[in-house]
Short mmCIF file of C-alpha atoms and ligand atoms in Angstrom, two decimals:
data_model
loop_
_atom_site.label_atom_id
_atom_site.label_comp_id
_atom_site.label_asym_id
_atom_site.label_seq_id
_atom_site.Cartn_x
_atom_site.Cartn_y
_atom_site.Cartn_z
CA MET A 219 -35.81 17.11 62.29
CA ALA A 220 -32.65 15.20 61.53
CA ALA A 221 -32.33 11.74 63.08
CA PHE A 222 -28.53 11.83 62.87
CA PRO A 223 -27.74 15.50 63.55
CA GLU A 224 -24.16 14.78 64.63
CA VAL A 225 -23.29 13.06 61.33
CA GLU A 226 -22.30 14.92 58.17
CA LYS A 227 -21.96 13.27 54.78
CA ILE A 228 -19.37 10.48 55.08
CA CYS A 229 -16.40 11.32 52.86
CA TYR A 230 -13.29 9.54 51.63
CA GLU A 231 -10.28 10.72 53.63
CA GLY A 232 -7.74 8.02 52.73
CA PRO A 233 -5.90 5.31 54.70
CA ASP A 234 -4.20 7.78 57.08
CA SER A 235 -7.45 9.27 58.34
CA LYS A 236 -8.23 8.71 62.00
CA ASN A 237 -11.79 9.97 61.59
CA PRO A 238 -14.16 7.07 62.35
CA LEU A 239 -16.90 8.78 60.33
CA ALA A 240 -14.90 8.79 57.09
CA PHE A 241 -13.91 6.19 54.52
CA GLN A 242 -10.30 5.12 54.44
CA TRP A 243 -10.63 2.97 51.33
CA TYR A 244 -14.01 3.47 49.67
CA ASN A 245 -13.35 6.26 47.19
CA GLU A 246 -16.39 5.99 44.98
CA ASP A 247 -14.91 7.65 41.88
CA GLU A 248 -11.59 5.79 41.96
CA ILE A 249 -11.17 3.70 38.81
CA ILE A 250 -10.25 0.04 39.20
CA GLU A 251 -10.00 -2.18 36.11
CA GLY A 252 -11.64 0.55 34.06
CA LYS A 253 -14.68 1.08 36.30
CA SER A 254 -15.41 3.26 39.33
CA MET A 255 -15.51 1.66 42.77
CA LYS A 256 -19.10 2.80 43.03
CA ASP A 257 -20.04 0.83 39.91
CA HIS A 258 -18.03 -2.23 40.90
CA LEU A 259 -19.50 -2.48 44.37
CA ARG A 260 -23.04 -1.13 44.04
CA PHE A 261 -23.51 -0.98 47.82
CA SER A 262 -26.99 -1.46 49.19
CA VAL A 263 -28.47 -0.92 52.67
CA VAL A 264 -31.13 -3.34 53.92
CA TYR A 265 -34.27 -1.96 55.44
CA TRP A 266 -35.01 -4.97 57.64
CA HIS A 267 -31.90 -5.12 59.78
CA THR A 268 -30.90 -1.48 59.68
CA PHE A 269 -34.28 0.16 60.24
CA ARG A 270 -36.39 -2.65 61.71
CA GLY A 271 -33.87 -4.67 63.70
CA ASN A 272 -34.57 -4.10 67.37
CA GLY A 273 -31.82 -6.23 68.89
CA SER A 274 -34.08 -8.94 70.27
CA ASP A 275 -32.84 -12.54 70.20
CA PRO A 276 -34.36 -15.83 71.37
CA PHE A 277 -33.14 -15.06 74.90
CA GLY A 278 -33.87 -11.40 75.32
CA SER A 279 -35.94 -8.47 74.17
CA ALA A 280 -35.20 -5.34 72.18
CA THR A 281 -32.11 -3.30 72.97
CA MET A 282 -31.88 -0.78 70.13
CA VAL A 283 -32.27 2.89 70.91
CA ARG A 284 -34.05 4.50 67.95
CA PRO A 285 -35.31 7.90 69.07
CA TRP A 286 -37.30 8.48 65.87
CA GLU A 287 -39.60 5.49 66.54
CA ASP A 288 -42.89 6.37 68.26
CA GLY A 289 -43.43 2.81 69.46
CA THR A 290 -46.52 2.17 67.31
CA ASP A 291 -47.01 0.03 64.23
CA SER A 292 -48.77 2.88 62.41
CA VAL A 293 -48.38 4.01 58.83
CA GLU A 294 -47.40 7.42 60.17
CA ASN A 295 -44.48 5.93 62.08
CA ALA A 296 -43.53 3.93 58.98
CA ILE A 297 -43.49 7.09 56.87
CA ASN A 298 -41.37 8.93 59.40
CA ARG A 299 -38.99 5.97 59.49
CA ALA A 300 -38.71 6.08 55.68
CA HIS A 301 -37.45 9.66 55.91
CA VAL A 302 -34.92 8.58 58.54
CA ALA A 303 -33.78 5.70 56.33
CA PHE A 304 -33.10 8.07 53.46
CA GLU A 305 -31.28 10.54 55.70
CA PHE A 306 -29.04 7.65 56.78
CA MET A 307 -28.41 6.31 53.28
CA GLU A 308 -27.78 9.76 51.87
CA LYS A 309 -25.23 10.60 54.55
CA LEU A 310 -23.58 7.21 54.07
CA GLY A 311 -23.45 7.58 50.28
CA ALA A 312 -25.01 4.18 49.55
CA PRO A 313 -26.41 4.14 46.02
CA PHE A 314 -28.99 1.37 46.65
CA TYR A 315 -31.32 -0.13 49.23
CA ALA A 316 -33.50 -3.24 49.50
CA PHE A 317 -36.64 -4.12 51.44
CA HIS A 318 -39.37 -6.66 52.13
CA ASP A 319 -42.94 -5.39 51.79
CA ARG A 320 -43.54 -5.81 55.53
CA ASP A 321 -40.36 -3.98 56.53
CA VAL A 322 -41.50 -0.69 55.08
CA ALA A 323 -45.21 -0.76 55.94
CA PRO A 324 -47.28 -2.45 58.64
CA GLU A 325 -49.31 -5.52 57.78
CA GLY A 326 -53.03 -4.75 58.09
CA ALA A 327 -55.94 -6.88 59.27
CA THR A 328 -56.69 -7.92 55.67
CA LEU A 329 -54.71 -8.18 52.47
CA ALA A 330 -56.47 -5.10 51.12
CA GLU A 331 -55.46 -3.09 54.17
CA SER A 332 -51.86 -4.31 53.94
CA ASN A 333 -51.76 -3.24 50.29
CA GLN A 334 -53.12 0.18 51.19
CA ASN A 335 -50.52 0.64 53.92
CA LEU A 336 -47.82 -0.37 51.50
CA ASP A 337 -49.01 2.09 48.86
CA ALA A 338 -48.93 4.94 51.38
CA VAL A 339 -45.30 4.28 52.29
CA VAL A 340 -44.20 3.49 48.73
CA ALA A 341 -45.35 6.96 47.68
CA VAL A 342 -42.90 8.39 50.22
CA LEU A 343 -40.10 6.02 49.19
CA LYS A 344 -40.61 7.17 45.62
CA GLU A 345 -40.32 10.82 46.59
CA GLU A 346 -37.22 10.12 48.65
CA GLN A 347 -35.63 8.17 45.79
CA ALA A 348 -36.25 11.10 43.47
CA ARG A 349 -34.87 13.58 46.02
CA THR A 350 -31.68 11.65 46.75
CA GLY A 351 -31.02 9.59 43.60
CA ILE A 352 -30.82 6.44 45.74
CA LYS A 353 -32.21 3.43 43.87
CA LEU A 354 -33.96 0.22 44.77
CA LEU A 355 -31.63 -2.76 44.26
CA TRP A 356 -34.39 -5.25 44.89
CA GLY A 357 -37.77 -5.75 46.40
CA THR A 358 -39.10 -8.89 48.03
CA ALA A 359 -42.09 -10.16 49.98
CA ASN A 360 -41.86 -11.37 53.56
CA MET A 361 -43.56 -14.76 53.41
CA PHE A 362 -42.09 -16.22 56.57
CA SER A 363 -42.98 -14.02 59.58
CA ASN A 364 -46.76 -14.23 59.63
CA PRO A 365 -48.06 -17.45 61.27
CA ARG A 366 -50.07 -18.25 58.11
CA PHE A 367 -46.74 -19.27 56.54
CA MET A 368 -45.95 -21.87 59.21
CA HIS A 369 -45.90 -24.67 56.60
CA GLY A 370 -44.27 -22.56 53.90
CA ALA A 371 -45.61 -20.12 51.32
CA SER A 372 -45.72 -21.56 47.79
CA THR A 373 -44.76 -24.97 49.22
CA SER A 374 -47.45 -24.96 51.90
CA CYS A 375 -49.77 -27.96 52.24
CA ASN A 376 -52.57 -25.36 52.49
CA ALA A 377 -53.56 -24.20 48.98
CA ASP A 378 -54.99 -20.95 50.35
CA VAL A 379 -51.54 -20.03 51.59
CA PHE A 380 -50.18 -20.48 48.06
CA ALA A 381 -52.94 -18.11 46.87
CA PHE A 382 -52.13 -15.55 49.57
CA ALA A 383 -48.43 -15.72 48.73
CA ALA A 384 -49.26 -15.23 45.04
CA ALA A 385 -51.29 -12.13 45.84
CA GLN A 386 -48.50 -10.81 48.04
CA VAL A 387 -45.80 -11.32 45.41
CA LYS A 388 -48.07 -9.78 42.76
CA LYS A 389 -48.26 -6.63 44.85
CA ALA A 390 -44.55 -6.69 45.71
CA LEU A 391 -43.71 -6.94 42.01
CA GLU A 392 -45.94 -3.97 41.25
CA VAL A 393 -44.28 -1.95 43.98
CA THR A 394 -40.78 -2.99 42.90
CA LYS A 395 -41.59 -1.91 39.37
CA GLU A 396 -43.10 1.37 40.57
CA LEU A 397 -39.85 2.14 42.39
CA GLY A 398 -37.64 1.14 39.47
CA GLY A 399 -36.21 -1.88 41.32
CA GLU A 400 -33.47 -3.59 39.34
CA ASN A 401 -34.09 -7.10 40.72
CA TYR A 402 -36.64 -9.11 42.66
CA VAL A 403 -35.55 -11.62 45.32
CA PHE A 404 -37.05 -14.86 46.57
CA TRP A 405 -35.64 -16.10 49.81
CA GLY A 406 -37.69 -19.18 50.71
CA GLY A 407 -37.50 -18.86 54.47
CA ARG A 408 -40.08 -21.54 55.16
CA GLU A 409 -39.99 -23.29 51.78
CA GLY A 410 -38.64 -26.52 53.17
CA TYR A 411 -39.53 -29.04 55.81
CA GLN A 412 -39.02 -30.07 59.41
CA ASN A 413 -39.94 -33.70 58.90
CA LEU A 414 -40.28 -35.92 55.82
CA PHE A 415 -42.96 -38.15 57.39
CA ASN A 416 -45.49 -35.34 56.90
CA THR A 417 -44.08 -33.95 53.65
CA ASP A 418 -44.86 -34.58 49.98
CA MET A 419 -41.57 -33.22 48.68
CA LYS A 420 -42.31 -33.74 44.99
CA ARG A 421 -45.60 -31.87 45.25
CA GLU A 422 -43.96 -29.03 47.15
CA PHE A 423 -41.19 -28.68 44.56
CA ASP A 424 -43.71 -28.73 41.71
CA ASN A 425 -45.70 -25.98 43.41
CA LEU A 426 -42.54 -23.95 43.99
CA GLY A 427 -41.76 -24.23 40.27
CA ARG A 428 -45.35 -23.32 39.38
CA PHE A 429 -45.18 -20.25 41.63
CA MET A 430 -41.97 -19.00 40.01
CA HIS A 431 -43.50 -19.35 36.54
CA MET A 432 -46.53 -17.35 37.68
CA ALA A 433 -44.17 -14.64 38.94
CA VAL A 434 -42.40 -14.48 35.57
CA GLU A 435 -45.73 -14.39 33.75
CA TYR A 436 -46.97 -11.51 35.86
CA ALA A 437 -43.68 -9.63 35.53
CA ASP A 438 -44.06 -9.85 31.75
CA GLU A 439 -47.64 -8.68 31.99
CA ILE A 440 -46.73 -5.50 33.88
CA GLY A 441 -43.43 -4.97 32.07
CA PHE A 442 -41.12 -5.59 35.01
CA GLY A 443 -37.82 -6.47 33.34
CA GLY A 444 -35.63 -6.86 36.46
CA THR A 445 -33.73 -10.05 37.20
CA PHE A 446 -35.35 -12.58 39.51
CA LEU A 447 -32.97 -13.85 42.16
CA ILE A 448 -33.18 -16.90 44.39
CA GLU A 449 -31.22 -16.64 47.62
CA PRO A 450 -29.77 -19.98 48.73
CA LYS A 451 -29.82 -20.92 52.42
CA PRO A 452 -29.72 -24.48 53.75
CA LYS A 453 -31.63 -24.16 57.00
CA GLU A 454 -33.01 -21.75 59.59
CA PRO A 455 -35.88 -21.41 60.13
CA THR A 456 -36.61 -24.78 58.49
CA LYS A 457 -34.44 -27.81 59.14
CA HIS A 458 -34.02 -28.31 55.42
CA GLN A 459 -34.64 -25.48 53.00
CA TYR A 460 -35.25 -26.41 49.36
CA ASP A 461 -32.97 -23.62 48.12
CA SER A 462 -30.14 -25.08 50.16
CA ASP A 463 -27.08 -23.97 48.18
CA ALA A 464 -26.09 -22.67 44.75
CA ALA A 465 -25.98 -26.14 43.20
CA ALA A 466 -29.42 -27.11 44.57
CA CYS A 467 -30.95 -23.81 43.39
CA ILE A 468 -29.45 -24.15 39.95
CA ASN A 469 -30.73 -27.69 39.67
CA PHE A 470 -34.20 -26.45 40.62
CA LEU A 471 -34.03 -23.64 38.05
CA ARG A 472 -32.95 -26.06 35.31
CA ALA A 473 -35.47 -28.74 36.24
CA TYR A 474 -38.32 -26.24 36.09
CA GLY A 475 -37.08 -24.31 33.05
CA LEU A 476 -36.38 -21.02 34.81
CA THR A 477 -32.72 -20.29 34.05
CA ASP A 478 -33.49 -17.61 31.46
CA ARG A 479 -35.12 -15.31 34.05
CA PHE A 480 -33.51 -16.25 37.36
CA LYS A 481 -30.06 -15.89 38.86
CA LEU A 482 -28.78 -16.29 42.41
CA ASN A 483 -28.34 -13.88 45.28
CA VAL A 484 -25.48 -15.45 47.19
CA GLU A 485 -25.04 -14.67 50.91
CA THR A 486 -21.85 -15.36 52.85
CA ASN A 487 -23.44 -16.57 56.08
CA HIS A 488 -25.74 -18.89 54.13
CA ALA A 489 -22.79 -20.34 52.20
CA THR A 490 -21.03 -21.21 55.44
CA LEU A 491 -24.23 -22.66 56.95
CA ALA A 492 -24.34 -24.92 53.88
CA GLY A 493 -20.79 -26.08 54.59
CA HIS A 494 -19.29 -24.10 51.71
CA THR A 495 -17.11 -21.05 51.50
CA MET A 496 -18.54 -17.91 49.91
CA MET A 497 -15.82 -18.25 47.29
CA HIS A 498 -17.09 -21.71 46.38
CA GLU A 499 -20.69 -20.54 46.02
CA LEU A 500 -19.68 -17.56 43.90
CA ASP A 501 -17.45 -19.61 41.64
CA TYR A 502 -20.16 -22.25 41.24
CA ALA A 503 -22.92 -19.76 40.43
CA GLY A 504 -20.51 -17.74 38.28
CA HIS A 505 -19.31 -20.56 36.06
CA GLN A 506 -22.96 -21.53 35.47
CA GLY A 507 -23.65 -17.95 34.34
CA LEU A 508 -26.13 -17.49 37.19
CA LEU A 509 -24.36 -15.17 39.62
CA GLY A 510 -26.81 -12.31 40.14
CA SER A 511 -26.07 -10.42 43.35
CA ILE A 512 -24.55 -10.84 46.79
CA ASP A 513 -25.78 -10.42 50.34
CA ALA A 514 -22.67 -9.18 52.10
CA ASN A 515 -22.26 -10.32 55.68
CA THR A 516 -20.39 -12.91 57.68
CA GLY A 517 -21.14 -15.56 60.27
CA ASP A 518 -19.22 -16.38 63.41
CA LEU A 519 -17.00 -19.45 63.63
CA MET A 520 -18.19 -20.13 67.16
CA LEU A 521 -21.92 -19.81 66.47
CA GLY A 522 -23.68 -22.17 64.10
CA TRP A 523 -26.45 -19.83 63.02
CA ASP A 524 -27.15 -16.90 60.73
CA THR A 525 -25.60 -14.15 62.84
CA ASP A 526 -25.51 -11.74 59.87
CA GLN A 527 -22.53 -9.74 61.06
CA PHE A 528 -20.99 -6.93 59.07
CA PRO A 529 -18.09 -8.19 56.95
CA THR A 530 -14.74 -6.81 58.10
CA ASN A 531 -12.39 -9.65 57.23
CA LEU A 532 -10.13 -8.60 54.35
CA TYR A 533 -9.32 -12.16 53.40
CA LEU A 534 -13.04 -12.78 52.87
CA THR A 535 -13.68 -9.58 50.91
CA THR A 536 -10.60 -10.26 48.77
CA GLU A 537 -11.89 -13.74 47.92
CA ILE A 538 -15.32 -12.33 47.09
CA MET A 539 -13.93 -9.58 44.89
CA LEU A 540 -11.62 -12.03 43.09
CA MET A 541 -14.72 -14.04 42.21
CA LEU A 542 -16.83 -11.04 41.19
CA LEU A 543 -14.06 -9.71 38.94
CA LYS A 544 -13.49 -13.15 37.46
CA HIS A 545 -17.17 -13.58 36.62
CA GLY A 546 -17.72 -10.16 35.08
CA GLY A 547 -18.99 -8.10 38.02
CA VAL A 548 -22.13 -8.05 40.10
CA ALA A 549 -24.39 -5.66 38.13
CA PRO A 550 -27.35 -5.44 37.85
CA GLY A 551 -27.05 -6.98 41.29
CA GLY A 552 -25.18 -5.31 44.11
CA THR A 553 -23.28 -5.72 47.35
CA ASN A 554 -26.20 -5.75 49.72
CA PHE A 555 -25.37 -5.49 53.42
CA ASP A 556 -27.74 -8.12 54.77
CA ALA A 557 -26.10 -7.54 58.13
CA LYS A 558 -27.09 -6.25 61.52
CA VAL A 559 -25.30 -4.47 64.30
CA ARG A 560 -24.87 -6.58 67.45
CA ARG A 561 -27.57 -6.14 70.07
CA GLU A 562 -24.94 -4.60 72.33
CA SER A 563 -24.24 -1.94 69.67
CA PHE A 564 -27.53 -0.24 70.32
CA GLU A 565 -26.85 3.42 69.52
CA PRO A 566 -27.84 4.97 66.17
CA ILE A 567 -24.22 5.92 65.46
CA ASP A 568 -23.29 2.22 65.45
CA LEU A 569 -25.26 1.90 62.19
CA PHE A 570 -22.73 4.24 60.58
CA HIS A 571 -19.70 2.48 62.04
CA ALA A 572 -21.02 -0.87 60.80
CA HIS A 573 -21.68 0.25 57.23
CA ILE A 574 -18.52 2.33 56.92
CA GLY A 575 -16.47 -0.68 58.05
CA GLY A 576 -18.23 -3.01 55.60
CA MET A 577 -17.82 -0.61 52.70
CA ASP A 578 -14.15 -0.04 53.47
CA ALA A 579 -13.51 -3.78 53.81
CA PHE A 580 -15.05 -4.37 50.37
CA ALA A 581 -13.26 -1.42 48.78
CA ARG A 582 -9.98 -2.75 50.11
CA GLY A 583 -10.86 -6.27 48.97
CA LEU A 584 -11.53 -4.86 45.50
CA LYS A 585 -8.15 -3.11 45.38
CA ILE A 586 -6.32 -6.19 46.64
CA ALA A 587 -8.12 -8.47 44.18
CA ALA A 588 -7.36 -6.12 41.29
CA ALA A 589 -3.67 -6.02 42.31
CA ILE A 590 -3.49 -9.82 42.47
CA ARG A 591 -5.06 -10.03 39.03
CA ALA A 592 -2.78 -7.35 37.56
CA ALA A 593 0.35 -9.14 38.78
CA GLY A 594 -0.88 -12.33 37.10
CA GLN A 595 1.20 -14.65 39.34
CA VAL A 596 -1.79 -16.65 40.58
CA ASP A 597 -3.35 -16.95 37.14
CA ALA A 598 -0.03 -18.09 35.68
CA ILE A 599 0.24 -20.90 38.25
CA VAL A 600 -3.32 -22.04 37.50
CA LYS A 601 -2.71 -21.88 33.78
CA ASP A 602 0.43 -23.93 34.11
CA ARG A 603 -1.36 -26.46 36.34
CA TYR A 604 -3.80 -27.24 33.53
CA SER A 605 -1.29 -27.02 30.67
CA SER A 606 -1.69 -30.72 29.84
CA TRP A 607 -5.08 -29.73 28.42
CA ASP A 608 -3.67 -27.10 26.09
CA ALA A 609 -1.96 -29.43 23.62
CA GLY A 610 -1.61 -33.08 22.74
CA ILE A 611 -4.02 -35.59 24.23
CA GLY A 612 -5.72 -33.01 26.52
CA ALA A 613 -6.53 -30.70 23.62
CA ARG A 614 -7.82 -33.63 21.60
CA ILE A 615 -10.11 -34.78 24.47
CA GLU A 616 -11.49 -31.29 24.91
CA SER A 617 -12.11 -30.89 21.19
CA GLY A 618 -14.24 -34.03 21.31
CA THR A 619 -12.24 -36.20 18.95
CA GLU A 620 -11.27 -38.89 21.48
CA SER A 621 -13.29 -41.84 22.85
CA PHE A 622 -12.82 -44.56 25.49
CA LYS A 623 -11.44 -46.81 22.76
CA SER A 624 -8.93 -44.30 21.42
CA LEU A 625 -7.90 -43.38 24.95
CA GLU A 626 -7.35 -47.02 25.78
CA ALA A 627 -5.12 -47.36 22.72
CA TYR A 628 -3.22 -44.20 23.74
CA MET A 629 -2.67 -45.47 27.28
CA LEU A 630 -1.76 -49.03 26.21
CA GLU A 631 0.92 -47.57 24.04
CA LYS A 632 2.15 -45.06 26.66
CA GLY A 633 1.97 -47.49 29.61
CA GLU A 634 1.84 -44.87 32.42
CA VAL A 635 0.70 -41.28 32.87
CA ALA A 636 2.98 -38.26 32.70
CA PRO A 637 4.25 -37.40 36.22
CA ASN A 638 1.97 -35.19 38.34
CA GLN A 639 3.12 -31.73 39.42
CA SER A 640 2.81 -29.99 42.78
CA GLY A 641 -0.49 -28.21 43.53
CA ARG A 642 1.53 -25.37 45.16
CA GLN A 643 -1.23 -24.56 47.65
CA GLU A 644 1.12 -23.13 50.27
CA LEU A 645 2.94 -21.00 47.71
CA LEU A 646 -0.38 -19.60 46.48
CA GLU A 647 -1.54 -18.85 50.02
CA ASN A 648 1.77 -17.07 50.63
CA ILE A 649 1.36 -15.03 47.47
CA ILE A 650 -2.16 -13.93 48.48
CA ASN A 651 -0.82 -12.87 51.89
CA THR A 652 1.76 -10.58 50.28
CA TYR A 653 -1.12 -8.43 48.98
CA LEU A 654 -3.08 -8.17 52.22
C1 XLS B 1477 -32.47 -14.44 55.73
C2 XLS B 1477 -32.25 -13.84 54.42
C3 XLS B 1477 -33.15 -12.66 54.11
C4 XLS B 1477 -33.13 -12.38 52.64
C5 XLS B 1477 -34.30 -11.57 52.16
O1 XLS B 1477 -31.68 -15.21 56.24
O2 XLS B 1477 -30.91 -13.50 54.28
O3 XLS B 1477 -32.77 -11.56 54.86
O4 XLS B 1477 -31.97 -11.75 52.26
O5 XLS B 1477 -35.50 -12.19 52.40
NI1 NI B 1478 -29.34 -14.45 56.02
NI1 NI B 1479 -30.05 -12.38 52.76
#
């Protein structure tokens, strides 16, 4: 029985369409900068928010109406839900999805039972992937919900918890490989601290590094060749999370010798929680060659927490797409909607409205970004701004032939610097607005 009987396959109808169950901008075969929109964007649906989110918040209980749920935490219910998930993704036309181990299958009383439950559902996911052609963007292990992870997973003060986490990631890697997952994500939800008086930070970092090396070792052993991704987030649920932003993650990867196997999965709401823009985080990860994938969502200016709203702001999606195009695209990562419908949007149809809006906002951002790049106005202003480095003293400094001594001699002779030029910020902002 169909879970969404009133919804047909969502199609592209163009900007003039008034049909809320159609795309106005996402035209998957349209070619932009030599590549289809589908390949540029690589949209992915998340299992946790979309199929497990129940609308509860710290102040109130579940609101979501999900008629296919039987109210139990059984494997049978999980299998039925997997069919619903694929019906949804197929109708939406999303080429990828992502999940945590505990999203798709119930945790059992023991690790062995949890693994068995997972295997039962993974068999169904595999069939559904084969039936629909939908692929796994990434797998991950939930090492933050169960109370055993109260002090962290690989950074726990309890060595047994490290061992449990290792066993859980081992299984999650096997499952990700079995399903042809293209990446594997670590979001260190509780890898951080609440208080430094009780924390041996150095030991926790060393154990985090050790854990990541074990993951790489095991991936090699089973032949999982996907990219490992660390997802930066500064806080929530911990007060300070070790993977706080792109720069902190990259420093960790360098310090522990992991940059050849790891990249970053950058999320908008996490960037803003860290006091950065998404554009900043993408440019930072990108210029370090470590931009792996994005979690597409947005926060709320009035709420200082991870609200994980669907992205609809064209200015934001334009900035993101400018960065993705600049840094060579997002593949083998994707645009993963780590976003949830509001608890007041409790009907199943709202899941379609949310994803259609997010996909259209990104498709439009892609077109706008490509138009800005094609016109070349912005690039020309940036190029001109740095032109002092293209010849003369700038070129000599960059080629490595100058020193403090030679620069002193140059400046003593010249007496004062060449006059500065305007940064043209307002002009650039005006130019961007002409494309929106
Ligand atoms: C939570 C994170 C999480 C990761 C996957 O804030 O965004 O959903 O994406 O563990
Ligand atoms: Ni998040
Ligand atoms: Ni995320």
